[in-house]
């Protein structure tokens, strides 16, 4: 018997409409909704009390993650451009930095949401483990475990791609 998605699919058109208005792009809204439904199907749905709210929050989280990735990529390009003539004259270094950022992004995408969130909040936004634990409703020990798992995974993936 296929997994049930209680109440999720009835909100599809609403989700597309909401994100089409926010992004001003129906195709991006559909891609975002697709990613949200994939994530919903990968989680335990029996614990979801409010499917509509859960679906919208999941979609929002994915949109924020995508925005942050785009911002990091743009910042990397600015950083490389700001290093003067050496960086401009060395496209190989620039491409290596872009490929490294892509490898990290792909490796992070292989991890559960909590691992990614802990990594982003701690390494990129500078939050403490206590702040992250409070935001996620977890113990500091669990936040530390997520970070260890994430760093181990990144190290393994980056060694394979080197």
Tab-separated table of N, CA and C in Angstrom, residues 39 42 65 69 72 102-113 115-116 150 153-154 157:
chain	number	residue	atom	x	y	z
A	39	UNK	N	9.829	16.323	-0.156
A	39	UNK	CA	10.272	16.323	1.244
A	39	UNK	C	9.177	15.787	2.165
A	42	UNK	N	8.997	12.135	2.097
A	42	UNK	CA	10.146	11.498	2.735
A	42	UNK	C	10.074	11.550	4.262
A	65	UNK	N	16.278	28.180	1.904
A	65	UNK	CA	17.526	27.458	1.613
A	65	UNK	C	18.048	27.814	0.223
A	69	UNK	N	21.562	29.733	-0.716
A	69	UNK	CA	22.559	29.161	-1.628
A	69	UNK	C	22.920	30.164	-2.723
A	72	UNK	N	25.078	32.841	-1.175
A	72	UNK	CA	26.449	32.370	-0.938
A	72	UNK	C	27.237	32.332	-2.240
A	102	UNK	N	29.758	24.159	-4.929
A	102	UNK	CA	28.739	23.237	-5.454
A	102	UNK	C	28.823	21.872	-4.786
A	103	UNK	N	30.044	21.385	-4.560
A	103	UNK	CA	30.219	20.082	-3.900
A	103	UNK	C	29.682	20.111	-2.476
A	104	UNK	N	29.947	21.190	-1.783
A	104	UNK	CA	29.436	21.331	-0.416
A	104	UNK	C	27.915	21.386	-0.435
A	105	UNK	N	27.365	22.150	-1.366
A	105	UNK	CA	25.913	22.271	-1.484
A	105	UNK	C	25.274	20.909	-1.751
A	106	UNK	N	25.844	20.140	-2.661
A	106	UNK	CA	25.306	18.813	-2.989
A	106	UNK	C	25.425	17.867	-1.801
A	107	UNK	N	26.551	17.903	-1.112
A	107	UNK	CA	26.743	17.034	0.051
A	107	UNK	C	25.755	17.390	1.156
A	108	UNK	N	25.521	18.664	1.372
A	108	UNK	CA	24.546	19.076	2.383
A	108	UNK	C	23.137	18.623	2.011
A	109	UNK	N	22.825	18.650	0.722
A	109	UNK	CA	21.490	18.241	0.273
A	109	UNK	C	21.219	16.766	0.542
A	110	UNK	N	22.255	15.971	0.717
A	110	UNK	CA	22.100	14.543	0.995
A	110	UNK	C	21.740	14.266	2.453
A	111	UNK	N	21.851	15.268	3.279
A	111	UNK	CA	21.624	15.110	4.719
A	111	UNK	C	20.191	15.462	5.102
A	112	UNK	N	19.748	14.973	6.259
A	112	UNK	CA	18.418	15.356	6.760
A	112	UNK	C	18.350	16.869	7.031
A	113	UNK	N	17.145	17.376	7.047
A	113	UNK	CA	16.915	18.808	7.215
A	113	UNK	C	17.572	19.347	8.488
A	115	UNK	N	20.191	18.345	10.119
A	115	UNK	CA	21.646	18.446	9.956
A	115	UNK	C	22.004	19.690	9.151
A	116	UNK	N	21.292	19.900	8.053
A	116	UNK	CA	21.560	21.079	7.221
A	116	UNK	C	21.298	22.369	7.997
A	150	UNK	N	27.179	16.037	10.222
A	150	UNK	CA	27.289	16.860	9.027
A	150	UNK	C	28.739	17.052	8.618
A	153	UNK	N	30.154	13.871	7.202
A	153	UNK	CA	29.610	13.634	5.859
A	153	UNK	C	30.292	14.542	4.830
A	154	UNK	N	30.460	15.816	5.167
A	154	UNK	CA	31.117	16.747	4.249
A	154	UNK	C	32.552	16.320	3.971
A	157	UNK	N	32.484	13.275	1.626
A	157	UNK	CA	32.077	13.641	0.266
A	157	UNK	C	33.140	14.459	-0.463
